[in-house]
Short mmCIF file of C-alpha atoms in Angstrom, two decimals:
data_model
loop_
_atom_site.label_atom_id
_atom_site.label_comp_id
_atom_site.label_asym_id
_atom_site.label_seq_id
_atom_site.Cartn_x
_atom_site.Cartn_y
_atom_site.Cartn_z
CA GLU A 1 -2.98 -15.39 -1.35
CA GLN A 2 -0.35 -12.92 -0.18
CA GLU A 3 -3.00 -10.32 0.54
CA ASN A 4 -4.99 -12.71 2.71
CA GLU A 5 -1.99 -13.96 4.66
CA CYS A 6 -1.82 -12.66 8.21
CA VAL A 7 1.45 -10.81 8.70
CA PHE A 8 0.88 -9.45 12.17
CA CYS A 9 2.78 -10.35 15.32
CA LEU A 10 0.53 -11.06 18.27
CA HIS A 11 1.42 -11.54 21.89
CA SER A 12 0.17 -14.67 23.62
CA VAL A 13 -2.24 -14.11 26.45
CA LYS A 14 -1.16 -15.77 29.67
CA LYS A 15 -3.50 -14.23 32.20
CA SER A 16 -6.91 -15.54 33.13
CA ILE A 17 -10.12 -13.61 32.84
CA ASN A 18 -10.31 -11.37 35.89
CA ASN A 19 -12.65 -8.74 34.51
CA GLN A 20 -15.99 -9.58 32.97
CA ASN A 21 -15.72 -6.50 30.73
CA THR A 22 -12.52 -7.76 29.12
CA VAL A 23 -12.51 -10.22 26.23
CA VAL A 24 -9.47 -12.51 26.22
CA ASN A 25 -8.70 -15.59 24.16
CA THR A 26 -6.23 -17.78 26.02
CA ASN A 27 -5.75 -19.88 22.89
CA ALA A 28 -4.44 -16.96 20.86
CA CYS A 29 -0.95 -18.39 20.98
CA ASN A 30 -2.21 -21.43 19.06
CA LEU A 31 -3.20 -19.41 15.98
CA GLY A 32 0.15 -20.05 14.33
CA MET A 33 1.37 -16.45 14.63
CA SER A 34 4.56 -14.96 15.96
CA VAL A 35 4.84 -13.76 19.53
CA MET A 36 4.72 -10.02 20.04
CA GLN A 37 7.15 -8.99 22.75
CA PRO A 38 6.35 -5.75 24.60
CA GLY A 39 9.02 -3.10 24.12
CA SER A 40 10.55 -4.81 21.10
CA GLY A 41 10.68 -1.50 19.30
CA SER A 42 8.80 0.39 16.63
CA GLY A 43 10.89 -0.76 13.69
CA ARG A 44 12.38 2.70 13.10
CA GLU A 45 15.83 2.72 11.60
CA SER A 46 18.75 3.79 13.77
CA PHE A 47 20.36 6.72 12.02
CA CYS A 48 21.73 9.78 13.79
CA GLU A 49 22.35 13.38 12.77
CA ALA A 50 26.11 12.83 12.42
CA GLU A 51 25.49 10.00 9.95
CA ALA A 52 23.11 12.24 8.02
CA LEU A 53 25.81 14.89 7.65
CA GLN A 54 28.37 12.30 6.56
CA LEU A 55 26.03 11.01 3.90
CA LEU A 56 25.38 14.52 2.57
CA ALA A 57 29.09 15.26 2.40
CA VAL A 58 29.95 12.05 0.53
CA HIS A 59 27.01 11.88 -1.86
CA TYR A 60 25.88 15.50 -2.26
CA GLY A 61 29.15 17.41 -1.92
CA LEU A 62 28.15 19.53 1.04
CA ASP A 63 30.92 21.33 2.91
CA MET A 64 31.64 19.50 6.18
CA SER A 65 34.50 21.72 7.36
CA PRO A 66 34.37 23.09 10.93
CA ASP A 67 33.47 26.52 9.53
CA ALA A 68 30.40 25.24 7.69
CA ASP A 69 27.21 26.69 9.14
CA MET A 70 24.94 23.69 8.69
CA LYS A 71 21.89 23.04 10.87
CA VAL A 72 20.28 19.61 11.23
CA THR A 73 16.92 18.98 12.92
CA GLU A 74 15.26 15.60 13.09
CA LEU A 75 11.54 15.66 12.32
CA TYR A 76 9.01 13.13 13.49
CA GLY A 77 8.56 9.97 11.46
CA PHE A 78 6.55 6.87 12.35
CA GLU A 79 9.12 4.48 10.83
CA ASP A 80 11.39 6.45 8.50
CA ARG A 81 13.96 8.96 9.76
CA ASN A 82 13.53 12.52 8.51
CA PHE A 83 16.12 15.28 8.86
CA LEU A 84 15.56 18.94 8.02
CA ILE A 85 18.82 20.37 6.67
CA LYS A 86 19.56 24.10 6.45
CA VAL A 87 22.71 25.00 4.52
CA PRO A 88 23.82 28.53 3.57
CA ALA A 89 24.57 28.89 -0.13
CA ARG A 90 28.28 29.38 0.53
CA ASP A 91 28.56 25.92 2.12
CA ARG A 92 26.86 23.93 -0.62
CA CYS A 93 30.26 23.47 -2.20
CA CYS A 94 30.67 21.42 -5.36
CA ALA A 95 27.15 20.07 -5.38
CA ASP A 96 25.90 23.11 -7.31
CA SER A 97 28.46 22.61 -10.06
CA VAL A 98 28.12 18.85 -10.43
CA SER A 99 24.50 17.90 -9.80
CA LEU A 100 21.88 18.53 -12.47
CA ASN A 101 19.49 19.97 -9.86
CA PRO A 102 21.49 21.72 -7.09
CA LEU A 103 20.22 21.57 -3.54
CA PRO A 104 18.34 24.53 -2.07
CA GLU A 105 19.29 26.13 1.21
CA LYS A 106 16.64 24.08 3.02
CA PHE A 107 15.75 20.47 2.21
CA LEU A 108 14.76 17.12 3.74
CA LEU A 109 16.87 13.98 4.04
CA LYS A 110 14.64 10.91 4.31
CA VAL A 111 16.06 7.54 5.37
CA PHE A 112 13.52 4.87 4.46
CA CYS A 113 12.69 2.02 6.80
CA SER A 114 14.07 -1.39 5.87
CA GLY A 115 10.61 -2.65 4.94
CA HIS A 116 10.84 -0.90 1.56
CA SER A 117 12.81 -2.53 -1.24
CA ARG A 118 15.22 -0.39 -3.23
CA LYS A 119 13.19 -1.09 -6.37
CA ARG A 120 10.09 0.30 -4.70
CA ILE A 121 11.90 3.39 -3.41
CA GLN A 122 13.16 4.08 -6.91
CA ALA A 123 9.57 3.84 -8.16
CA ILE A 124 8.42 6.24 -5.43
CA THR A 125 11.01 8.86 -6.41
CA ASP A 126 9.98 8.50 -10.07
CA LEU A 127 6.36 8.90 -8.96
CA LEU A 128 7.21 12.07 -7.05
CA LEU A 129 8.82 13.59 -10.13
CA HIS A 130 5.74 12.74 -12.16
CA VAL A 131 3.30 14.15 -9.59
CA ALA A 132 5.35 17.33 -9.18
CA SER A 133 5.03 17.94 -12.92
CA CYS A 134 1.25 17.59 -13.21
CA CYS A 135 -0.44 17.97 -9.82
CA GLU A 136 -2.14 21.17 -8.67
CA VAL A 137 -1.11 20.35 -5.10
CA LYS A 138 2.54 20.84 -4.19
CA CYS A 139 4.42 17.61 -3.44
CA PRO A 140 8.10 17.16 -2.52
CA LYS A 141 10.42 16.84 -5.50
CA PRO A 142 13.48 14.54 -5.13
CA PHE A 143 16.98 15.87 -5.79
CA LEU A 144 19.89 14.14 -7.52
CA ASN A 145 23.08 13.14 -5.76
CA LEU A 146 26.57 13.65 -7.22
CA ASP A 147 26.08 10.61 -9.46
CA ASN A 148 22.86 12.14 -10.78
CA HIS A 149 20.78 9.45 -9.06
CA MET A 150 17.79 10.17 -6.85
CA ALA A 151 18.37 7.43 -4.27
CA THR A 152 21.50 6.48 -2.34
CA LEU A 153 22.00 3.05 -0.83
CA ILE A 154 23.70 3.12 2.57
CA VAL A 155 25.74 0.05 3.50
CA ARG A 156 27.06 0.09 7.06
CA GLU A 157 30.47 -1.39 7.77
CA GLU A 158 28.79 -3.78 10.20
CA ALA A 159 27.00 -5.42 7.26
CA GLY A 160 30.10 -7.10 5.95
CA GLY A 161 30.23 -8.90 2.64
CA GLU A 162 30.56 -7.40 -0.79
CA GLU A 163 28.54 -4.69 -2.40
CA ASP A 164 25.69 -5.61 -4.70
CA ASP A 165 26.44 -6.24 -8.30
CA ASP A 166 25.48 -3.23 -10.44
CA ALA A 167 23.67 -5.48 -12.87
CA GLN A 168 21.38 -6.76 -10.13
CA ARG A 169 20.36 -3.50 -8.58
CA PRO A 170 17.79 -1.02 -9.86
CA THR A 171 19.00 1.82 -12.04
CA GLY A 172 19.60 5.02 -10.11
CA ILE A 173 20.76 3.54 -6.80
CA ARG A 174 24.40 3.98 -5.92
CA CYS A 175 25.85 1.28 -3.68
CA THR A 176 28.58 2.52 -1.39
CA CYS A 177 29.76 2.45 2.22
CA THR A 178 29.21 5.30 4.61
CA PRO A 179 31.99 5.89 7.18
CA ARG A 180 31.13 4.46 10.56
CA CYS A 181 29.75 7.08 12.90
CA THR A 182 31.18 7.39 16.40
CA CYS A 183 28.07 9.07 17.80
CA PRO A 184 26.58 6.97 20.67
CA ARG A 185 23.14 7.14 19.07
CA ALA A 186 24.52 5.32 16.02
CA GLN A 187 25.41 2.33 18.16
CA GLU A 188 21.77 1.35 18.56
CA LYS A 189 21.00 -2.10 17.27
CA CYS A 190 19.94 -1.88 13.64
CA THR A 191 17.57 -4.44 12.12
CA CYS A 192 18.90 -3.93 8.63
CA ALA A 193 22.45 -3.11 7.52
CA GLN A 194 21.29 -1.51 4.28
CA ARG A 195 19.00 1.49 4.06
CA THR A 196 18.11 3.88 1.28
CA ALA A 197 18.19 7.66 1.58
CA VAL A 198 16.57 10.31 -0.61
CA VAL A 199 16.89 14.09 -0.51
CA LEU A 200 13.55 15.84 -1.00
CA GLU A 201 12.32 19.38 -1.42
CA PHE A 202 11.17 20.93 1.85
CA ILE A 203 7.67 22.41 1.69
CA ASP A 204 6.86 25.23 4.08
CA GLY A 205 3.94 24.65 6.40
CA GLU A 206 2.94 22.90 9.59
CA PRO A 207 1.57 19.33 9.66
CA MET A 208 -2.08 19.47 10.62
CA THR A 209 -1.34 17.23 13.61
CA HIS A 210 0.60 20.16 15.12
CA TRP A 211 -1.40 23.02 13.63
CA THR A 212 -3.75 25.22 15.64
CA PRO A 213 -5.92 27.98 14.17
CA SER A 214 -4.67 31.52 14.49
CA SER A 215 -6.26 33.73 17.14
CA SER A 216 -8.47 35.42 14.55
CA GLN A 217 -9.97 32.01 13.71
CA CYS A 218 -10.92 31.20 17.29
CA GLN A 219 -13.57 33.80 17.96
CA LEU A 220 -16.31 31.20 18.37
CA PRO A 221 -16.59 28.80 21.32
CA GLN A 222 -15.34 25.22 21.00
CA ALA A 223 -18.89 23.90 20.65
CA ASP A 224 -19.27 25.83 17.39
CA LEU A 225 -16.28 25.30 15.15
CA PRO A 226 -15.19 28.32 13.08
CA TYR A 227 -16.34 28.27 9.51
CA SER A 228 -12.71 28.62 8.40
CA ILE A 229 -11.92 25.18 9.82
CA ASP A 230 -14.86 23.68 7.92
CA GLU A 231 -13.55 25.43 4.84
CA LEU A 232 -10.10 23.98 5.44
CA MET A 233 -11.55 20.45 5.68
CA HIS A 234 -13.29 21.06 2.35
CA GLU A 235 -9.90 22.05 0.93
CA VAL A 236 -8.40 18.83 2.32
CA GLY A 237 -10.94 16.87 0.27
CA GLN A 238 -10.19 18.94 -2.83
CA CYS A 239 -6.43 18.43 -2.48
CA CYS A 240 -6.92 14.70 -2.01
CA ALA A 241 -8.99 14.61 -5.20
CA ASN A 242 -6.48 16.69 -7.18
CA LEU A 243 -3.71 14.35 -6.10
CA GLN A 244 -5.88 11.40 -7.10
CA HIS A 245 -6.27 12.84 -10.60
CA ALA A 246 -2.48 13.22 -10.92
CA LEU A 247 -1.80 9.70 -9.65
CA GLN A 248 -4.14 8.24 -12.28
CA THR A 249 -1.75 9.47 -14.99
CA THR A 250 1.21 7.59 -13.48
CA PRO A 251 3.34 5.96 -16.23
CA PRO A 252 2.66 2.19 -16.58
CA GLU A 253 6.23 1.20 -15.70
CA ILE A 254 5.94 2.90 -12.30
CA VAL A 255 2.50 1.39 -11.71
CA ALA A 256 3.91 -2.07 -12.47
CA VAL A 257 6.64 -1.75 -9.83
CA ILE A 258 4.35 -0.39 -7.11
CA ARG A 259 1.73 -3.02 -7.91
CA SER A 260 4.28 -5.83 -7.68
CA GLN A 261 5.51 -4.81 -4.22
CA PRO A 262 3.87 -6.16 -1.02
CA THR A 263 1.30 -3.77 0.36
CA ASP A 264 1.65 -2.19 3.79
CA GLU A 265 -0.23 -3.78 6.69
CA TRP A 266 -2.27 -0.58 7.01
CA ASN A 267 -3.73 -1.09 3.52
CA LEU A 268 -7.50 -1.55 3.67
CA LEU A 269 -7.21 -4.58 1.39
CA LYS A 270 -5.83 -6.39 4.43
CA LEU A 271 -8.58 -5.47 6.85
CA PRO A 272 -9.81 -9.08 7.34
CA SER A 273 -6.36 -9.96 8.69
CA VAL A 274 -6.72 -7.67 11.69
CA ARG A 275 -9.47 -9.93 13.02
CA TYR A 276 -6.65 -11.94 14.59
CA LEU A 277 -5.81 -8.93 16.74
CA LEU A 278 -9.21 -8.95 18.43
CA PRO A 279 -8.60 -11.81 20.91
CA VAL A 280 -5.35 -10.32 22.21
CA SER A 281 -6.09 -6.59 22.28
CA GLU A 282 -7.84 -6.64 25.67
CA LEU A 283 -10.89 -4.78 24.45
CA SER A 284 -14.13 -4.18 26.27
CA VAL A 285 -16.99 -6.46 25.25
CA ASP A 286 -18.76 -3.66 23.38
CA LEU A 287 -15.64 -2.51 21.55
CA HIS A 288 -14.68 -6.07 20.65
CA LYS A 289 -18.13 -6.64 19.15
CA LEU A 290 -18.02 -3.33 17.28
CA CYS A 291 -14.68 -4.10 15.63
CA SER A 292 -15.88 -7.59 14.74
CA ASP A 293 -19.10 -6.20 13.24
CA VAL A 294 -17.16 -3.72 11.11
CA ILE A 295 -14.93 -6.48 9.74
CA ASP A 296 -18.04 -8.55 8.99
CA MET A 297 -19.56 -5.59 7.12
CA TYR A 298 -16.36 -5.17 5.11
CA GLU A 299 -16.37 -8.83 4.14
CA SER A 300 -20.06 -8.80 3.15
CA ASP A 301 -20.18 -5.41 1.36
CA VAL A 302 -16.69 -4.43 0.21
CA VAL A 303 -15.02 -7.73 -0.67
CA PRO A 304 -17.72 -8.72 -3.24
CA ALA A 305 -17.46 -5.25 -4.82
CA ILE A 306 -13.69 -5.69 -5.17
CA GLN A 307 -14.03 -9.18 -6.59
CA SER A 308 -16.65 -8.08 -9.13
CA GLY A 309 -14.51 -5.20 -10.37
CA SER A 310 -17.05 -2.58 -9.29
CA LEU A 311 -14.40 -0.49 -7.52
CA ARG A 312 -11.95 1.29 -9.80
CA PRO A 313 -8.28 0.36 -9.21
CA GLY A 314 -5.28 2.67 -9.34
CA ILE A 315 -2.35 4.23 -7.50
CA VAL A 316 -3.27 5.92 -4.21
CA HIS A 317 -1.25 7.89 -1.68
CA ALA A 318 -2.60 5.54 1.03
CA ASP A 319 -1.63 7.79 3.96
CA MET A 320 -3.70 10.95 3.63
CA SER A 321 -3.57 11.82 7.31
CA PRO A 322 -3.19 15.12 9.22
CA GLY A 323 0.51 14.40 9.69
CA ASN A 324 1.07 14.40 5.92
CA VAL A 325 -0.93 17.50 4.98
CA LEU A 326 0.85 20.82 5.50
CA VAL A 327 -1.05 24.01 6.34
CA GLN A 328 -0.15 27.68 6.76
CA ASP A 329 -1.98 30.75 8.03
CA GLU A 330 -2.09 33.83 5.84
CA LEU A 331 -4.21 36.91 6.53
CA ALA A 332 -6.42 35.15 9.07
CA ARG A 333 -7.10 32.31 6.65
CA SER A 334 -5.53 28.87 6.62
CA HIS A 335 -4.64 27.09 3.41
CA ILE A 336 -2.91 23.84 2.45
CA THR A 337 0.66 24.20 1.18
CA GLY A 338 1.43 20.61 0.25
CA ILE A 339 1.10 16.86 0.70
CA ILE A 340 4.09 14.81 1.83
CA ASP A 341 5.22 11.23 2.57
CA PHE A 342 4.49 8.94 -0.37
CA SER A 343 6.22 5.98 1.32
CA ASP A 344 2.99 3.97 1.60
CA CYS A 345 1.64 4.63 -1.89
CA ALA A 346 0.00 1.51 -3.26
CA HIS A 347 -2.04 0.04 -6.09
CA SER A 348 -5.48 -0.25 -4.55
CA CYS A 349 -9.10 0.85 -4.99
CA LEU A 350 -9.51 4.57 -5.62
CA VAL A 351 -12.37 4.95 -3.15
CA PHE A 352 -10.05 3.70 -0.40
CA GLU A 353 -8.21 7.03 -0.61
CA LEU A 354 -11.28 9.09 0.22
CA ALA A 355 -12.36 6.69 2.97
CA SER A 356 -8.92 6.82 4.58
CA CYS A 357 -8.76 10.62 4.35
CA ALA A 358 -12.26 11.16 5.77
CA ALA A 359 -11.64 8.72 8.63
CA ARG A 360 -8.22 10.01 9.66
CA PHE A 361 -9.15 13.68 9.59
CA SER A 362 -12.11 12.90 11.84
CA VAL A 363 -9.70 11.81 14.63
CA PRO A 364 -9.73 13.67 16.89
CA ALA A 365 -12.46 16.12 15.93
CA HIS A 366 -15.17 17.86 17.92
CA ASP A 367 -17.76 16.68 15.41
CA PRO A 368 -16.44 13.75 13.29
CA ALA A 369 -19.58 13.60 11.14
CA ARG A 370 -19.29 17.29 10.27
CA THR A 371 -15.57 17.00 9.56
CA SER A 372 -15.99 13.98 7.30
CA CYS A 373 -18.85 15.71 5.49
CA HIS A 374 -16.64 18.62 4.43
CA VAL A 375 -13.81 16.29 3.39
CA VAL A 376 -16.12 14.06 1.33
CA ARG A 377 -17.93 16.94 -0.37
CA GLY A 378 -14.64 18.65 -1.17
CA PHE A 379 -13.40 15.44 -2.77
CA LEU A 380 -16.58 14.70 -4.74
CA GLY A 381 -16.63 18.19 -6.23
CA THR A 382 -13.40 17.35 -8.07
CA PHE A 383 -13.33 13.55 -8.29
CA PRO A 384 -16.85 12.01 -8.45
CA LEU A 385 -17.42 8.46 -7.22
CA THR A 386 -19.40 5.81 -9.05
CA LEU A 387 -22.58 4.44 -7.48
CA PRO A 388 -20.87 1.22 -6.27
CA GLU A 389 -18.09 3.32 -4.70
CA ARG A 390 -20.61 5.52 -2.93
CA GLY A 391 -22.35 2.42 -1.63
CA VAL A 392 -19.26 1.13 0.20
CA LEU A 393 -17.81 4.43 1.47
CA TYR A 394 -19.47 4.18 4.89
CA ALA A 395 -18.20 0.62 5.38
CA LEU A 396 -14.71 1.72 4.34
CA VAL A 397 -14.61 4.71 6.71
CA CYS A 398 -15.57 2.43 9.61
CA ALA A 399 -13.05 -0.14 8.36
CA GLN A 400 -10.24 2.44 8.31
CA LEU A 401 -11.03 3.51 11.87
CA THR A 402 -11.12 -0.13 13.01
CA MET A 403 -7.83 -0.94 11.34
CA SER A 404 -6.18 2.19 12.70
CA PHE A 405 -7.40 1.47 16.23
CA LEU A 406 -6.23 -2.15 16.31
CA LEU A 407 -2.87 -1.47 14.69
CA LEU A 408 -2.24 1.48 17.00
CA LYS A 409 -2.95 -0.81 19.94
CA LYS A 410 -0.50 -3.30 18.52
CA GLN A 411 2.16 -0.65 17.93
CA LEU A 412 1.75 0.73 21.43
CA HIS A 413 2.26 -2.75 22.85
CA LEU A 414 5.40 -3.26 20.76
CA ASP A 415 6.82 0.12 21.66
CA PRO A 416 5.23 1.61 24.80
CA GLU A 417 7.30 4.79 24.40
CA CYS A 418 6.07 5.62 20.89
CA ASP A 419 4.14 8.85 20.50
CA ILE A 420 0.69 7.46 19.61
CA GLN A 421 -0.97 7.11 23.00
CA ASP A 422 -3.15 10.17 22.38
CA LEU A 423 -4.58 8.63 19.20
CA VAL A 424 -5.76 5.25 20.47
CA GLU A 425 -8.81 6.23 22.50
CA PRO A 426 -9.97 9.06 20.19
CA THR A 427 -9.89 6.62 17.28
CA ALA A 428 -12.11 4.19 19.15
CA THR A 429 -14.47 7.01 20.16
CA THR A 430 -14.74 8.26 16.57
CA LEU A 431 -15.48 4.73 15.35
CA GLN A 432 -18.28 4.41 17.90
CA MET A 433 -19.75 7.77 16.83
CA PHE A 434 -19.81 6.79 13.15
CA TRP A 435 -21.32 3.40 13.96
CA GLN A 436 -24.03 4.92 16.13
CA ALA A 437 -24.87 7.49 13.43
CA GLY A 438 -25.44 4.68 10.95
CA GLN A 439 -24.98 4.36 7.20
CA VAL A 440 -28.23 6.08 6.19
CA ARG A 441 -27.52 9.27 8.15
CA MET A 442 -23.88 9.48 7.09
CA GLU A 443 -24.73 9.03 3.42
CA GLU A 444 -27.35 11.77 3.70
CA GLU A 445 -24.67 14.06 5.19
CA TRP A 446 -22.08 13.18 2.54
CA TYR A 447 -24.18 13.08 -0.60
CA GLY A 448 -26.87 15.62 0.33
#
């Protein structure tokens, strides 16, 4: 019942139909959903660089004296706040002598969004340790704080009240108060007084959203993609499959926690819920019909397969996107250095991981069908799908593109300043290209 419940906020439509190419439902406000106010924010936590340094000094023993040569750079995060910290060895102070795994000279401080429970974050850090020990693909390893815990609970002074009782909070989370920061950026309104921070290993490489091939890889014109890029997409599929193998060996106690937590709204299990976004997304008639048809196909093809148990369940990364795959150029060849951001990991259907990866790496791409083909074949060479899973892959790829498009539209309406404008239209275009190609052609490309 929780999975079928609509959790989206939708804005009510107050204007009349002025354009025959626009589909609008003036009764959308009567659907029993919350009102989505433009500019209400992206839900990112307010947390500034000064607060990050204070946290590291209190909980990781880093030297905060004026002479300390510490560099802090905030990295992009859709909801969480991520800070790259560079600390010379001489300034790492007592942390090396107290912590069981001392911090390196370069690491990442991740402040999770308030949507994640502390119990879930603890499970994610345990999962990262497990994956780091058995996965062929490099993933960020969490580091211990001075109390030898992997997660630190931040309680702002504005929260008031007493700290949580130790007996009621998950093992490994230290409850304490961080000194109030005087930085103006810290005065932003915060939706949650308590956040959880984790220090993670920093993996060298550039997110594929920012990566461009080296000059030696760009000898061919744009109309004919270099073979090295095709090869890299094949490696993306292989890395996704290798990670999938490692996740299937996750200890049962971690699986139980992740499974018990509410899934993210981007999870493909919740695709039918995004149908409520159609009347208020101001789509063209053709695009509205396309999204509706994809949701219908999901309900007729995928839902019965889930209900019958034909699709294998398990833990998935759930966000295998270009922003979470790191790549580096070496000797005129690009290779993947790691996979990051396990915040959205979920207990779902295993084939969902491949569908999500193939869809997201096809946006934007010069030839989405060709890109997805290399991703799928790279994955299948390491992690074969069953016949029922192969039968629903096309529907799931289209479903992922539909969900991404509608939720990006929603996010852009909530926060017009967020950096996703360049993804909205390419996602819709890629969806149209896959739909026009059809299931038969795409399956021939994927499965040979």
